[in-house]
Amino acid sequence: MTKVGLQALLSHWLRNPMQLFTLIVGLSLATALWSGVQAVNAEARASYDAAAQTLGEGRFAQITSDDGAIPQADYIRLRRAGWLISPVVEGRLDGVRLIGLDPLTSPSGLATMGADDGNLTIDALAGGVLFATQDTFERLGAYDITRVVTPDAAPGVIITDVGTAQRLLGLENTLSRLLVSPTQPIVQTPLAEVAPHLTLRAPQDGSDVGRLTDSFHLNLTAFGLLAFAVGIFIVHGAIGLAFEQRRPVIRTLRALGFPLRRLIALIAVELLVLSLIAGAIGVGLGYLVAAALLPDVAATISGLYGESVSGTLQLRPEWWLSGLMIAVGGTCMAAAASLFQLARMPLLASARPRAWAMQAGKGRMYQAGLAVGLLVLAGLLGIFGSGLAAGFGMLAALLIGAALALPVVLDRVLAFGASRAKSVTAEWFWADTRQQLPGLSLALMALLLAMAANVGVSTMVSSFRLTFTGFLDQRLASEFYVYADDADQAAELQTYLTPRVGKVLPIQSANQDVRGLPSEIYGPTAHSTYRENWLFLQSADDAWARIEAGEGAAINEQLARRAEIAIGDDITLAGEAFPVLGIYGDYGNPIGQIIVTETTFKRLFPDIRPNRFGLRMDAADVPVLTEALRKDFSLADAQMVNQAGIKAFSLSVFDRTFTVTGALNVLTLAVAGFAILMSLLTLATMRLPQLAPVWAQGLTRARLGRIEIIRAVLLALLTAGLALPLGLALAWTLLAVVNVEAFGWRLPMFLFPLDYARLAVFAVGAAVLAALWPARKLARTRPSDLLKVFSNER
Amino acid sequence: MNVRILLPLLLPCAASAQGFAGLGTASEGFATPERPAIFDFETDHGPHPDYRIEWWYLTANLQDGDGTHYGLQWTLFRTALAPDEGEGWSSPQIWMGHAAVTTPTHHYVTERLARGGIGQAGVTAQPFEAWIDDWQLAGSDFDTLNMTASGPDFAYDMDLTAQGPLIFHGDAGYSVKSADGQASYYYSQPFYEIDGTLTLPDGEVDVTGNAWLDREWSSQPLSENQTGWDWFSLSLDDGKLMGFRLRQENGSHYTSATWITPDGETTAYPDGAFQADPVSFSDVGGRQIPTQWNVTLDARGVDVDVYALNPKSWMATSVPYWEGPIIVEGSHAGVGYLEMTGYE
C-alpha cells in the first residue's frame, strides 16, 4: 500500500512538472543565497583567524617602543629579568609582509611555521626557511632561501625565523615588538627598572583591527540574515503551495482508506528527499556566488584594513552544512504547519479550493499585533539601546515587523481602492486583488525586504562615498607627496624642494597611547592648507588660530567617541596636558589621531624628524618633479605619490567595499521576483473557479491577462512605496547606530531619489516579468477548461 | 607550538626505535666520547658545542626547620642541531631549562627554552656561570655557587658549597651506556651543602640539605634499542651510590654503578652488579610509574627499598619524565633522587 501511495503522490509531480520545478528552484535559490553569503563569511573569517594568529595581535600583551625599534639587548635584559616575552621582527619585502618569530619562545597558539609534521630542521632556524602560501610566494622576488608552501599561513604574510627576518630586512640586532606570554614567573623585575623607555601594552580590545574587521563581518552577517529571512519566506511559500496543489490527491487517497499516519510519513520523507536535493543544488549555486564575490571581498578587506584575505575559496564544511540545514530546516518548519493542518482537517474539506491561502489570512489580526509590537520594539531600541547588538536587534525588529505589517497595510489600501471604484470591472479588480493577497503575501514580503535592503544599502554606500570624497579633498590637499628613505635624506629633500615648489609641508608623526587607546600624533606646519581644508565636526571658538598658537590640539572623531573626550577636555601628550579644541572626521582610520602644531610637536618629540612631505605646487609640474626626484635622489615610484592617484585608489577601495553588498542586493531582488512568479503561477490554476464567472460575463481572456499584469504592477508599486521608508529607516540605523558602534564614526545621511526611482522601476519590472507568463497562460486557457468550472468543482 | 615544533627538532624521533628522546639516534658530524677520558678544568665545566647533547643537572634533598622533606631540581640542557657554535640567531645551539620543587604533597615544575648565540642562555666556565633567562647557577668557581630559578607558582634562591672533590663515573669519566659501546663523558659533584629559601604559593620556606650536580655530554649516549632509563643517586650512611638501569626493547637491562666513599674515592661496577627492581607502581596521570624499588649492590652489601617522597613527581615538560626525591630504607638508610624516563 505504501508503494501505491507513494506512486500516487509522485505522479502528481509527473503530471505537473512545473510545480516540481518551482518548488526545487525556490528552495535552491533560498539556499544558494544563504550559503553564498555564509561561504564568503566563513572564508574571510578563516583568513582573519590565520592573520590574527600570525600577528598575535589582540591576544597578547606587547612591549613596544615609541620609535618602533627595540634593541635586541633590551630583549635579552628583559628575559634575564624574568620576563617571558618573545621577539617579533616585522617589515615589508617586495611589498609582502615579512614576520620573524622565535619558535622557541613564542606563546602557544601563535602561527605555526608549518612544522606540525616535524620537518623543521636546523635550516629553519639558522639557514632560513620562509613559510607562506603559494600566492604570497609568487609576489616575492628572487631570494636564495628555502621556501616552504604552507597552505594554512595567513595570506600575504611570510613567516620566518627572527634571525632570517632581521637579515632580509636589514634590521640586525633590532626587534619590532615583544609579545608577552600570559603566564609569567612569580619573581620578576619591574619593566620600569629594566627598560624604562619601553611600554607595556595590555592585550588589545575594542579598538583593534580585529574589531574593525568584525564590523565588516557584521555587515555581511546582517545580509546573511536578510538572505535567511527572504529564503525562509520563499521556502515556506513553496512548501505551502506544494501542499495546496496536492490537496485533491490527498483527499482521494484518504477517501480510499489510506491511513493518515502513513500518508503524513510518506509526505515527510518525500519532502525531506526533495529538500536535500534542492539544498545540494543550492549549495552548489551558493559556491558559485561566493566564488564570484570573493575576489571583491578580499580586495575590500585588504584595502580597508590592510589585512589580507585569500582570494580563493576552499570548501568549508561549516557553510555547506549550514546551507543544507537551511533547506531541510526551512522545509521542516514549513511542512510541520502544513502537516499539522492536514492531520486536523476533515477528510473531505481538504480539497476545498484555496483552503491554504484562506488559512493564511485568518491569523491576520495576530500578525498585525505582532508587527506593531516589533516596530515599537525597533523604535525603543533606537532610542534607548546601545551597543552593536542593540543596533542589529533594531534592524531585525524593523525588518520583520515591516514584513509582517505588509499584508495588513496592503489590505487596507486595496479596501480603500475598492471604495473609490466607479465601474463594476474596477470593483471586481480591487476585490479580486484583495482576495488574492493572502496567497501572494509571502512573495510580497520577500520583495519588500529585498527592496528595503537595496534602498538602505545604496543610501549608506552613496552617503559614505560623498562624505569620503569630501574628506579626501580635505586630507589630500597637497598636490604631491614625497616619502624619504631616512631622516638624512629627508633633510636633503627638504632643502632641495623648498625653492622648487610653492610650499613644502613636512609630515611627522609619533605613536603614543592617549587615554589607553593607541594613537598617532601629527605635527603639521601651520599653513593655510590646513585651515582651508580641514573642517571640524565640533570645535571651540577660533580653533585653528589657537591650535596654531600651540594652545591646544585637535583630535579625530574615533578618539573622541572611544575615549569620550569632549571639546575643552584635556589630553596628555608626552607628559604635557593640552585642551581639545577641535574634533574632525577621519574616516577609514582604525586608531586615534591628534594634531598639534609643528612647534609643539618638535618640543614634545625632539627626536622624531619628518620623513614625508606634502608639496603645494602647480599640478601640471608634478611629472617634471617626479622625473627630477627619480634622477637626483633615486626615489622609487612608491616614494612619490600624486594626490590624484591616492584619491583614485582610496575611492576604488571604498567602492569595492560595497560591490559585494550590491551584488547581494541584486540577488535578493531576483529571488524575490522568482517568489512572485511562483506564487502567481500557482494561484493562476487555483483561481480558475473565480475567473470563470467573470469570463462568462464577457471579460475576454486577453483582458483578464492584462488585468493580471496590472495587478502585479500595482502590488509591486504599493510594496515599493512601503519599502522606501523602510529602506531609509534601515539606512539610518546603519549609518547612525551600527556604524558608530562598529567603526566609531557617524556618517551624515544623504538622499538619492533617482536611485530609489530606478529601484522602483526594477522592482516593477521584476513583478511584470514574473506576471507575464501566468498572464499569458491565462490568456490562452482553453474555453473548455473555463467551462469545466461550471460542470464540476474542479 | 613550542613543544610540537621542538620535539621533532630536538628529538628527531621521540617515540620510535631510536631510544628515549632520540638519544639513540646516530649523530653524524658530531664528536663522540673516547677513552681515555681526559678532562681540563675549569674549561670542561663549560659547554662542548661539538657534542650533540650536554647537561648541567642538579638535584637536592632538603629539609626545613620542622623536618619536612623537600626535593629540588635545576637543569640546563644543551642540544646542538649542528656541531658548531655561531653568533646571533644563526647559532645551532638550543638550550632548555627545567626547574622543579617537590614537597610531600605538591610537585612544582617549569620549563624554559632559548636559542644560543644571543645571550639568552649559555654557560661560561670561568668564572662559572650557567644561565637561561633569569635562572642561574653561578659562582666565582665551581665549589661555591648561587642558584636561582622561578616559575609561575614557585621560585628558589640557594647557596651551594662543595665539601668534597669531583668524582668520575665509569672509566675515569668515560661512562659506557650499552653493550654496543655507546658512552658519555660523566662526572659529578655529589658533595654540595646547600641552603636557601624556597618561595612557594603558601609562602617562603628556609631549607638546608645536600645537592648533587651531574655533568654529562655525548652525541649518542643510548643504543638504538634502549627505550629509557631508571637512574638513582643515593646518599647513604657510609657513602653515596650512583646507579642506573637502561631498559632495552627485548626486556633486558644494562646497568652501571659508582660507589663513592665519604672522602670521594670511587669504585665503578660493570653491567649486572647493580640491580634495581620495581616493587610497586603508582598511577601518575594515567601512566603506571614504578615509585617503589628494591635496589641492590651486593659488592657493598647494599639491599635497600627506596620509595618516592611524592609519587606524582611528573615532569610535564616538552620531553616528559619522572624526577623526584626518594627515601631510602633497608640495609642502609638515607635519601636520594630518582629519574625515570621512557614511561610516556
PDB file of C-alpha atoms in Angstrom, chain B residues 11 37 54 57 93 101 108 134 153 174 185 189 238 244 270 291-292 323 336:
ATOM      1  CA  LEU B  11      64.433  14.873  19.291  1.00  0.00           C
ATOM      2  CA  ALA B  37      88.760  10.451  29.205  1.00  0.00           C
ATOM      3  CA  GLU B  54      75.043  18.060  27.293  1.00  0.00           C
ATOM      4  CA  TYR B  57      71.919  18.603  36.234  1.00  0.00           C
ATOM      5  CA  GLN B  93      72.692  25.552  19.862  1.00  0.00           C
ATOM      6  CA  VAL B 101      60.405  21.799  43.691  1.00  0.00           C
ATOM      7  CA  TYR B 108      56.014  22.374  41.003  1.00  0.00           C
ATOM      8  CA  ASP B 134      66.573  34.742  34.945  1.00  0.00           C
ATOM      9  CA  ASP B 153      53.974  29.221  41.141  1.00  0.00           C
ATOM     10  CA  TYR B 174      84.105   7.572  30.381  1.00  0.00           C
ATOM     11  CA  TYR B 185      81.634  11.793  29.500  1.00  0.00           C
ATOM     12  CA  GLN B 189      79.982  16.908  42.349  1.00  0.00           C
ATOM     13  CA  ASP B 238      78.532   5.325  54.831  1.00  0.00           C
ATOM     14  CA  PHE B 244      71.346   3.375  36.522  1.00  0.00           C
ATOM     15  CA  PRO B 270      80.091  -3.105  35.424  1.00  0.00           C
ATOM     16  CA  THR B 291      57.599   4.607  42.552  1.00  0.00           C
ATOM     17  CA  GLN B 292      58.939   1.990  44.936  1.00  0.00           C
ATOM     18  CA  GLU B 323      62.056  13.035  38.585  1.00  0.00           C
ATOM     19  CA  GLY B 336      68.334  10.441  47.205  1.00  0.00           C
TER      20      GLY B 336
END
